[in-house]
Structure formats: C-alpha cells, structure tokens
C-alpha cells in the first residue's frame, strides 16, 4: 500500500539499521529514481563471508545493468508504481522460461527510471548450494545462466535497440565456459 517497497527474501537479512532511511531520503529528493540498491555481503549457510555483490562498482543505467547483474534483491528499495507497472506490462506468466523474477524487474525499472546505488553493505544474501542461482548441478546452473542471458537479450532488444547484443552473446558463451570449468560435467 505504500509508495516504496523494500525487498528481502526469506533466507536473507538486513544488517544496517540506517539503510532504509538513507534510501528513502535519496528517493524523496529525486522522484525520478525508481530503484535504489546497495552493496551486499554474501554468506554461506555457516555465516562465513564468501564475497560482496556487486563486484566492482554499482551500475545505474540499463546499458551497464545489462552487462552485470548487480542488484541483490535484499538491498533494493523500489517505487511501488514501477513494480506494479512491471507486473502489468511484462507479466511473468508470459515468460515461463525466466527462472528469476528480480533481474527482469530491475531491468524494466532501469529502462523506465533512474537507478541509484549506495556503495555500502546493508544486507546479507545467503548463498546455498542448492539454490536456483548457485546450484552445484551443472544442468541447473547452465539453465539459470541461459535464462539470465535470455532475459538480458530480451530487454536489450525491447528497450535498448539491441545495442548490447554482441556483448551479451559473448558473455553467454564465456559464462557457460566458466560454469563448465568450475562445476564440471553433468
């Protein structure tokens, strides 16, 4: 019912009490911002730090977000109207091959509004080996990577005049090779 929606999936948690206040203030100062997200820590099931996300700098344009999936859902704050517009326009049931809901939603918001990034860890995304995005199964990991590539290619064509197509196809091949080299055979 509110103007802004904060996301936090069931296995993740927030670790910064000032996060929402800072994000809200930023979005109130600039009404053209549809999404504000932050750096996140990634921890395994035992609570050990396994990385930070995004790696490198945060991205705030559709072009740069097509290059790198950078929004950890548990750090995001979005305008309710942008989220509702996404679900009204790009109905997920029309894309059953999309194995994630957050990537296409954030690409849609980036295509229609500004994106802000705060370079401070405010939430923890827990990484489990049997999750959709981090599976140890080669087949599942490749299916997820392929789905992510298809999502990016679809948004690039629809909202970006296919400007990133060559890069995205090359990224798809490199990602598949990386997955094979780290997980091995089926």
Coordinates of N, CA and C in Angstrom, one line a residue:
X1 N 0.8 -1.2 0.0 CA 0.0 0.0 0.0 C 0.9 1.3 0.0
X2 N 2.1 1.2 0.4 CA 3.0 2.3 0.5 C 3.5 2.7 -0.9
X3 N 4.2 3.9 -0.9 CA 4.8 4.4 -2.1 C 6.1 3.7 -2.5
X4 N 6.7 3.1 -1.5 CA 8.0 2.4 -1.7 C 7.9 1.0 -1.2
X5 N 8.6 0.1 -1.9 CA 8.6 -1.3 -1.5 C 10.1 -1.8 -1.3
X6 N 10.4 -2.3 -0.1 CA 11.7 -2.9 0.2 C 11.6 -4.4 0.1
X7 N 12.6 -5.0 -0.4 CA 12.6 -6.5 -0.7 C 13.6 -7.1 0.3
X8 N 13.2 -8.3 0.7 CA 14.1 -9.2 1.5 C 13.6 -10.6 1.4
X9 N 14.2 -11.4 0.7 CA 13.8 -12.8 0.5 C 14.0 -13.5 1.9
X10 N 13.3 -14.6 2.1 CA 13.3 -15.3 3.4 C 14.6 -15.8 3.9
X11 N 15.6 -16.1 3.1 CA 16.9 -16.5 3.6 C 17.9 -15.4 3.8
X12 N 17.6 -14.2 3.4 CA 18.5 -13.1 3.5 C 18.1 -12.2 4.7
X13 N 19.0 -11.2 5.1 CA 18.6 -10.3 6.2 C 19.4 -9.0 6.0
X14 N 18.8 -8.0 6.6 CA 19.4 -6.6 6.6 C 20.4 -6.5 7.8
X15 N 21.5 -5.8 7.6 CA 22.5 -5.6 8.6 C 22.9 -4.2 8.9
X16 N 22.1 -3.3 8.4 CA 22.3 -1.8 8.5 C 21.0 -1.1 8.9
X17 N 20.9 -0.6 10.1 CA 19.7 0.0 10.6 C 19.4 1.3 9.9
X18 N 20.3 2.0 9.3 CA 20.1 3.3 8.7 C 19.8 3.1 7.2
X19 N 19.9 1.9 6.7 CA 19.7 1.7 5.2 C 18.4 2.3 4.6
X20 N 17.3 1.9 5.2 CA 16.0 2.3 4.6 C 15.9 3.8 4.7
X21 N 16.3 4.4 5.8 CA 16.1 5.9 5.9 C 17.0 6.6 4.9
X22 N 18.2 6.1 4.6 CA 19.0 6.7 3.6 C 18.5 6.5 2.2
X23 N 18.0 5.4 1.9 CA 17.4 5.1 0.6 C 16.1 5.9 0.4
X24 N 15.3 6.0 1.4 CA 14.0 6.8 1.3 C 14.4 8.2 1.1
X25 N 15.3 8.8 1.8 CA 15.7 10.2 1.7 C 16.2 10.5 0.3
X26 N 17.0 9.6 -0.3 CA 17.5 9.7 -1.6 C 16.4 9.7 -2.6
X27 N 15.5 8.8 -2.5 CA 14.4 8.7 -3.4 C 13.3 9.9 -3.3
X28 N 13.2 10.4 -2.1 CA 12.3 11.5 -1.9 C 13.0 12.8 -2.5
X29 N 14.3 12.9 -2.5 CA 15.0 14.1 -3.0 C 14.9 14.0 -4.6
X30 N 14.8 12.9 -5.1 CA 14.8 12.7 -6.6 C 13.7 11.8 -7.0
X31 N 12.6 12.3 -7.4 CA 11.4 11.5 -7.7 C 11.6 10.7 -9.0
X32 N 12.6 10.9 -9.8 CA 12.9 10.2 -11.0 C 13.6 8.9 -10.7
X33 N 14.0 8.6 -9.5 CA 14.7 7.4 -9.1 C 13.6 6.3 -8.8
X34 N 13.6 5.3 -9.6 CA 12.7 4.2 -9.4 C 13.2 3.0 -8.6
X35 N 14.5 2.9 -8.5 CA 15.2 1.9 -7.7 C 16.4 2.4 -7.1
X36 N 16.6 2.0 -5.8 CA 17.8 2.3 -5.1 C 18.3 1.0 -4.5
X37 N 19.5 0.7 -4.7 CA 20.1 -0.6 -4.1 C 21.4 -0.3 -3.5
X38 N 22.0 -1.3 -2.8 CA 23.2 -1.1 -2.1 C 24.1 -2.3 -2.3
X39 N 25.3 -2.2 -1.9 CA 26.3 -3.3 -1.8 C 25.7 -4.3 -0.8
X40 N 26.0 -5.6 -1.1 CA 25.5 -6.7 -0.2 C 26.7 -7.6 0.2
X41 N 26.7 -8.2 1.3 CA 27.6 -9.3 1.6 C 26.9 -10.6 1.2
X42 N 27.7 -11.5 0.8 CA 27.2 -12.9 0.5 C 27.9 -13.8 1.5
X43 N 27.0 -14.6 2.2 CA 27.5 -15.5 3.2 C 26.9 -16.9 3.0
X44 N 27.7 -17.9 3.3 CA 27.3 -19.3 3.2 C 26.4 -19.7 4.3
X45 N 25.9 -20.9 4.3 CA 25.0 -21.4 5.3 C 25.5 -21.4 6.7
X46 N 26.9 -21.4 6.8 CA 27.5 -21.3 8.2 C 27.8 -19.9 8.6
X47 N 27.4 -18.9 7.8 CA 27.6 -17.5 8.1 C 28.9 -16.9 7.7
X48 N 29.8 -17.7 7.0 CA 31.1 -17.2 6.6 C 30.9 -16.3 5.3
X49 N 31.7 -15.2 5.3 CA 31.7 -14.3 4.2 C 32.3 -15.0 3.0
X50 N 31.6 -15.0 1.9 CA 32.1 -15.6 0.7 C 32.3 -14.6 -0.4
X51 N 31.8 -13.4 -0.2 CA 32.0 -12.3 -1.2 C 31.1 -11.1 -0.9
X52 N 31.3 -10.2 -1.8 CA 30.4 -9.0 -1.8 C 29.8 -8.8 -3.2
X53 N 28.6 -8.2 -3.3 CA 27.9 -8.1 -4.5 C 27.3 -6.7 -4.6
X54 N 27.4 -6.0 -5.7 CA 28.1 -6.3 -6.9 C 29.6 -6.3 -6.7
X55 N 30.3 -7.0 -7.6 CA 31.7 -7.0 -7.7 C 32.1 -5.7 -8.4
X56 N 33.0 -4.9 -7.9 CA 33.3 -3.6 -8.6 C 32.3 -2.6 -8.2
X57 N 32.1 -1.7 -9.2 CA 31.2 -0.6 -8.9 C 29.7 -1.0 -9.2
X58 N 28.8 -0.3 -8.6 CA 27.4 -0.5 -8.9 C 27.0 0.1 -10.2
X59 N 25.9 -0.3 -10.8 CA 25.5 0.2 -12.1 C 24.2 0.9 -11.9
X60 N 24.0 2.0 -12.7 CA 22.8 2.8 -12.6 C 22.2 3.1 -13.9
X61 N 22.5 2.4 -15.0 CA 21.8 2.6 -16.2 C 21.5 1.2 -16.8
X62 N 20.5 1.3 -17.7 CA 20.1 0.0 -18.3 C 21.3 -0.6 -19.1
X63 N 22.0 0.2 -19.8 CA 23.2 -0.4 -20.5 C 24.2 -1.1 -19.6
X64 N 24.5 -0.4 -18.5 CA 25.5 -1.1 -17.6 C 24.9 -2.2 -16.8
X65 N 23.6 -2.2 -16.5 CA 23.0 -3.3 -15.8 C 22.8 -4.5 -16.7
X66 N 22.7 -4.3 -18.0 CA 22.7 -5.4 -18.9 C 24.1 -6.1 -18.9
X67 N 25.1 -5.4 -18.7 CA 26.5 -6.0 -18.6 C 26.6 -6.9 -17.4
X68 N 26.2 -6.4 -16.3 CA 26.4 -7.1 -15.0 C 25.1 -7.1 -14.2
X69 N 24.7 -8.3 -13.8 CA 23.6 -8.4 -12.8 C 24.1 -7.9 -11.5
X70 N 23.6 -6.7 -11.1 CA 24.2 -6.0 -10.0 C 23.3 -5.8 -8.8
X71 N 22.1 -6.0 -8.9 CA 21.1 -5.7 -7.8 C 20.9 -7.0 -7.0
X72 N 21.3 -7.0 -5.7 CA 21.0 -8.1 -4.8 C 19.6 -7.7 -4.3
X73 N 18.6 -8.5 -4.5 CA 17.2 -8.2 -4.1 C 17.1 -7.7 -2.7
X74 N 17.8 -8.3 -1.8 CA 17.6 -7.9 -0.4 C 18.1 -6.5 0.0
X75 N 18.7 -5.8 -1.0 CA 19.2 -4.4 -0.8 C 18.3 -3.4 -1.5
X76 N 17.3 -3.9 -2.2 CA 16.6 -3.0 -3.1 C 15.4 -2.3 -2.4
X77 N 15.2 -1.0 -2.9 CA 14.0 -0.3 -2.5 C 13.5 0.3 -3.8
X78 N 12.2 0.1 -4.1 CA 11.7 0.5 -5.4 C 10.4 1.2 -5.2
X79 N 10.1 2.1 -6.2 CA 8.8 2.7 -6.2 C 7.7 1.7 -6.5
X80 N 6.7 1.7 -5.7 CA 5.6 0.8 -5.9 C 5.0 0.8 -7.3
X81 N 4.9 2.1 -7.8 CA 4.3 2.2 -9.2 C 5.2 1.6 -10.2
X82 N 6.5 1.6 -10.0 CA 7.4 0.9 -11.0 C 7.2 -0.6 -11.0
X83 N 7.1 -1.1 -9.8 CA 6.9 -2.6 -9.6 C 5.6 -3.0 -10.2
X84 N 4.5 -2.3 -9.9 CA 3.2 -2.6 -10.5 C 3.2 -2.5 -12.0
X85 N 3.9 -1.5 -12.5 CA 4.0 -1.3 -14.0 C 4.7 -2.5 -14.6
X86 N 5.8 -3.0 -13.9 CA 6.5 -4.2 -14.4 C 5.5 -5.4 -14.5
X87 N 4.8 -5.6 -13.4 CA 3.9 -6.8 -13.4 C 2.7 -6.6 -14.4
X88 N 2.3 -5.4 -14.6 CA 1.2 -5.2 -15.6 C 1.7 -5.3 -17.0
X89 N 3.0 -4.9 -17.3 CA 3.5 -4.9 -18.6 C 4.2 -6.2 -19.1
X90 N 5.0 -6.7 -18.2 CA 5.9 -7.8 -18.5 C 5.4 -9.0 -17.7
X91 N 4.2 -9.3 -17.7 CA 3.6 -10.4 -16.9 C 4.5 -11.6 -16.8
X92 N 5.1 -12.0 -15.7 CA 6.0 -13.1 -15.6 C 5.4 -14.4 -16.1
X93 N 4.1 -14.6 -16.1 CA 3.5 -15.8 -16.6 C 3.6 -15.9 -18.2
X94 N 3.9 -14.7 -18.8 CA 4.1 -14.7 -20.2 C 5.6 -15.1 -20.6
X95 N 6.4 -15.3 -19.5 CA 7.8 -15.6 -19.7 C 8.1 -16.8 -18.8
X96 N 7.5 -18.0 -19.0 CA 7.8 -19.1 -18.0 C 9.2 -19.6 -18.1
X97 N 10.0 -19.3 -19.1 CA 11.4 -19.7 -19.2 C 12.3 -18.8 -18.3
X98 N 11.8 -17.7 -17.8 CA 12.6 -16.9 -17.0 C 12.7 -17.5 -15.6
X99 N 13.8 -17.9 -15.1 CA 14.0 -18.6 -13.9 C 14.2 -17.7 -12.7
X100 N 14.1 -16.4 -12.9 CA 14.2 -15.5 -11.8 C 13.3 -14.3 -12.0
X101 N 12.8 -13.7 -11.0 CA 11.9 -12.6 -11.1 C 12.5 -11.3 -10.9
X102 N 13.6 -11.2 -10.1 CA 14.2 -9.9 -9.8 C 15.0 -9.3 -10.9
X103 N 15.8 -10.1 -11.7 CA 16.6 -9.5 -12.8 C 15.7 -8.8 -13.8
X104 N 14.6 -9.4 -14.3 CA 13.8 -8.7 -15.3 C 13.1 -7.5 -14.7
X105 N 12.7 -7.6 -13.4 CA 12.0 -6.5 -12.8 C 13.0 -5.3 -12.7
X106 N 14.2 -5.5 -12.3 CA 15.1 -4.4 -12.2 C 15.6 -3.8 -13.5
X107 N 15.7 -4.7 -14.5 CA 16.0 -4.2 -15.9 C 14.8 -3.3 -16.4
X108 N 13.6 -3.8 -16.1 CA 12.4 -3.0 -16.5 C 12.4 -1.6 -15.9
X109 N 12.7 -1.6 -14.6 CA 12.7 -0.3 -13.8 C 13.8 0.6 -14.4
X110 N 15.0 0.0 -14.7 CA 16.1 0.8 -15.2 C 15.8 1.3 -16.6
X111 N 14.9 0.6 -17.3 CA 14.6 1.1 -18.7 C 13.6 2.3 -18.6
X112 N 12.9 2.5 -17.4 CA 11.9 3.5 -17.3 C 12.2 4.6 -16.3
X113 N 13.2 4.4 -15.5 CA 13.5 5.4 -14.5 C 15.0 5.4 -14.2
X114 N 15.4 6.3 -13.3 CA 16.8 6.4 -12.8 C 17.0 5.3 -11.8
X115 N 18.2 4.9 -11.6 CA 18.6 3.9 -10.6 C 19.7 4.5 -9.8
X116 N 19.7 4.4 -8.4 CA 20.7 4.9 -7.5 C 21.4 3.7 -6.8
X117 N 22.6 3.9 -6.5 CA 23.4 2.9 -5.8 C 24.2 3.5 -4.7
X118 N 24.1 2.8 -3.5 CA 24.9 3.2 -2.3 C 25.9 2.2 -2.1
X119 N 27.2 2.6 -2.1 CA 28.3 1.7 -2.0 C 28.7 1.4 -0.6
X120 N 27.7 0.7 0.1 CA 27.9 0.3 1.5 C 27.1 -1.0 1.7
X121 N 27.6 -2.0 2.3 CA 26.9 -3.2 2.6 C 25.8 -3.0 3.6
X122 N 24.6 -3.3 3.2 CA 23.5 -3.0 4.1 C 22.6 -4.3 4.4
X123 N 23.0 -5.4 3.6 CA 22.2 -6.6 3.8 C 23.1 -7.8 3.4
X124 N 22.6 -9.0 3.8 CA 23.3 -10.2 3.6 C 22.5 -11.1 2.8
X125 N 23.0 -11.6 1.7 CA 22.4 -12.6 0.8 C 23.1 -13.9 1.2
X126 N 22.3 -14.8 1.6 CA 22.8 -16.1 2.0 C 22.9 -17.0 0.7
X127 N 24.0 -17.6 0.5 CA 24.2 -18.5 -0.7 C 24.2 -19.9 -0.3
X128 N 23.3 -20.7 -0.8 CA 23.2 -22.1 -0.5 C 23.5 -22.9 -1.8
X129 N 24.1 -24.0 -1.7 CA 24.5 -24.8 -2.9 C 23.3 -25.3 -3.7
X130 N 22.2 -25.4 -3.2 CA 21.1 -26.0 -4.0 C 20.0 -24.9 -4.4
X131 N 20.4 -23.6 -4.3 CA 19.5 -22.6 -4.7 C 19.5 -22.5 -6.3
X132 N 18.5 -21.8 -6.8 CA 18.4 -21.7 -8.3 C 19.6 -21.1 -8.9
X133 N 20.1 -20.0 -8.3 CA 21.2 -19.3 -8.9 C 22.6 -19.7 -8.5
X134 N 22.7 -20.6 -7.5 CA 24.0 -21.1 -7.1 C 24.1 -22.6 -7.0
X135 N 23.4 -23.3 -7.8 CA 23.3 -24.8 -7.8 C 24.7 -25.4 -8.1
X136 N 25.0 -26.5 -7.5 CA 26.2 -27.2 -7.8 C 25.9 -28.2 -9.0
X137 N 24.7 -28.3 -9.4 CA 24.3 -29.1 -10.5 C 24.7 -28.4 -11.8
X138 N 25.5 -29.0 -12.7 CA 25.8 -28.3 -13.9 C 24.6 -28.0 -14.7
X139 N 23.7 -28.9 -14.9 CA 22.5 -28.7 -15.7 C 21.7 -27.5 -15.2
X140 N 21.5 -27.5 -13.8 CA 20.7 -26.4 -13.2 C 21.4 -25.0 -13.4
X141 N 22.7 -25.1 -13.1 CA 23.5 -23.8 -13.2 C 23.5 -23.3 -14.6
X142 N 23.6 -24.1 -15.6 CA 23.6 -23.7 -17.0 C 22.2 -23.2 -17.4
X143 N 21.2 -23.9 -16.9 CA 19.8 -23.4 -17.2 C 19.6 -22.0 -16.7
X144 N 20.1 -21.8 -15.4 CA 19.9 -20.5 -14.8 C 20.7 -19.4 -15.6
X145 N 21.9 -19.7 -16.0 CA 22.7 -18.8 -16.7 C 22.1 -18.5 -18.1
X146 N 21.6 -19.5 -18.7 CA 20.9 -19.4 -20.0 C 19.7 -18.5 -19.9
X147 N 18.9 -18.7 -18.8 CA 17.7 -17.9 -18.6 C 18.1 -16.4 -18.4
X148 N 19.1 -16.2 -17.6 CA 19.6 -14.8 -17.3 C 20.0 -14.2 -18.6
X149 N 20.7 -14.9 -19.5 CA 21.2 -14.4 -20.8 C 20.0 -14.0 -21.6
X150 N 19.0 -14.9 -21.7 CA 17.8 -14.7 -22.5 C 17.0 -13.4 -22.0
X151 N 17.0 -13.3 -20.7 CA 16.3 -12.1 -20.1 C 17.0 -10.8 -20.5
X152 N 18.4 -10.8 -20.4 CA 19.1 -9.6 -20.8 C 19.0 -9.3 -22.3
X153 N 19.0 -10.4 -23.1 CA 18.9 -10.2 -24.6 C 17.5 -9.6 -24.9
X154 N 16.5 -10.2 -24.2 CA 15.1 -9.7 -24.5 C 14.9 -8.2 -24.1
X155 N 15.5 -7.8 -22.9 CA 15.4 -6.4 -22.5 C 16.2 -5.5 -23.4
X156 N 17.4 -6.0 -23.8 CA 18.2 -5.2 -24.7 C 17.5 -5.0 -26.1
X157 N 16.8 -6.0 -26.6 CA 16.1 -5.8 -27.8 C 14.9 -4.9 -27.6
X158 N 14.1 -5.1 -26.6 CA 12.9 -4.3 -26.4 C 13.1 -2.9 -26.0
X159 N 14.1 -2.6 -25.1 CA 14.2 -1.3 -24.5 C 15.6 -0.6 -24.9
X160 N 16.4 -1.3 -25.6 CA 17.8 -0.7 -25.8 C 18.3 -0.8 -27.2
X161 N 17.3 -1.1 -28.2 CA 17.7 -1.2 -29.6 C 18.8 -2.2 -29.9
X162 N 18.9 -3.2 -29.1 CA 19.8 -4.3 -29.2 C 21.3 -3.8 -29.2
X163 N 21.6 -2.7 -28.6 CA 22.9 -2.1 -28.5 C 23.9 -3.0 -27.9
X164 N 23.5 -3.9 -27.0 CA 24.4 -4.8 -26.2 C 24.4 -6.2 -26.7
X165 N 23.7 -6.5 -27.8 CA 23.5 -7.9 -28.3 C 24.8 -8.6 -28.4
X166 N 25.8 -8.1 -29.1 CA 27.1 -8.8 -29.3 C 27.8 -9.0 -28.0
X167 N 27.8 -8.1 -27.1 CA 28.4 -8.3 -25.8 C 27.7 -9.4 -25.0
X168 N 26.4 -9.3 -25.1 CA 25.6 -10.3 -24.3 C 25.8 -11.7 -24.8
X169 N 25.8 -11.9 -26.1 CA 26.1 -13.2 -26.7 C 27.5 -13.7 -26.3
X170 N 28.5 -12.8 -26.4 CA 29.8 -13.2 -26.0 C 29.8 -13.6 -24.5
X171 N 29.1 -12.8 -23.7 CA 29.0 -13.1 -22.2 C 28.4 -14.4 -22.0
X172 N 27.4 -14.8 -22.7 CA 26.7 -16.1 -22.6 C 27.7 -17.2 -22.8
X173 N 28.5 -17.1 -23.9 CA 29.5 -18.1 -24.1 C 30.5 -18.2 -23.0
X174 N 31.0 -17.1 -22.6 CA 32.1 -17.0 -21.5 C 31.5 -17.6 -20.2
X175 N 30.3 -17.3 -19.9 CA 29.6 -17.8 -18.7 C 29.5 -19.3 -18.7
X176 N 29.0 -19.8 -19.9 CA 28.9 -21.3 -20.0 C 30.3 -21.9 -19.8
X177 N 31.3 -21.4 -20.4 CA 32.6 -22.0 -20.3 C 33.1 -21.9 -18.8
X178 N 32.8 -20.8 -18.1 CA 33.2 -20.7 -16.7 C 32.5 -21.7 -15.9
X179 N 31.2 -21.9 -16.1 CA 30.4 -22.8 -15.3 C 31.0 -24.2 -15.6
X180 N 31.2 -24.6 -16.8 CA 31.8 -25.9 -17.1 C 33.1 -26.1 -16.4
X181 N 34.0 -25.1 -16.4 CA 35.3 -25.2 -15.8 C 35.3 -25.3 -14.3
X182 N 34.2 -24.8 -13.6 CA 34.2 -24.8 -12.2 C 33.3 -25.9 -11.6
X183 N 32.3 -26.3 -12.4 CA 31.4 -27.4 -11.9 C 31.7 -28.7 -12.5
X184 N 32.2 -28.7 -13.7 CA 32.5 -30.0 -14.4 C 31.4 -30.5 -15.2
X185 N 31.4 -31.8 -15.4 CA 30.4 -32.4 -16.2 C 29.1 -32.8 -15.4
X186 N 28.1 -33.1 -16.2 CA 26.8 -33.5 -15.6 C 27.0 -34.7 -14.8

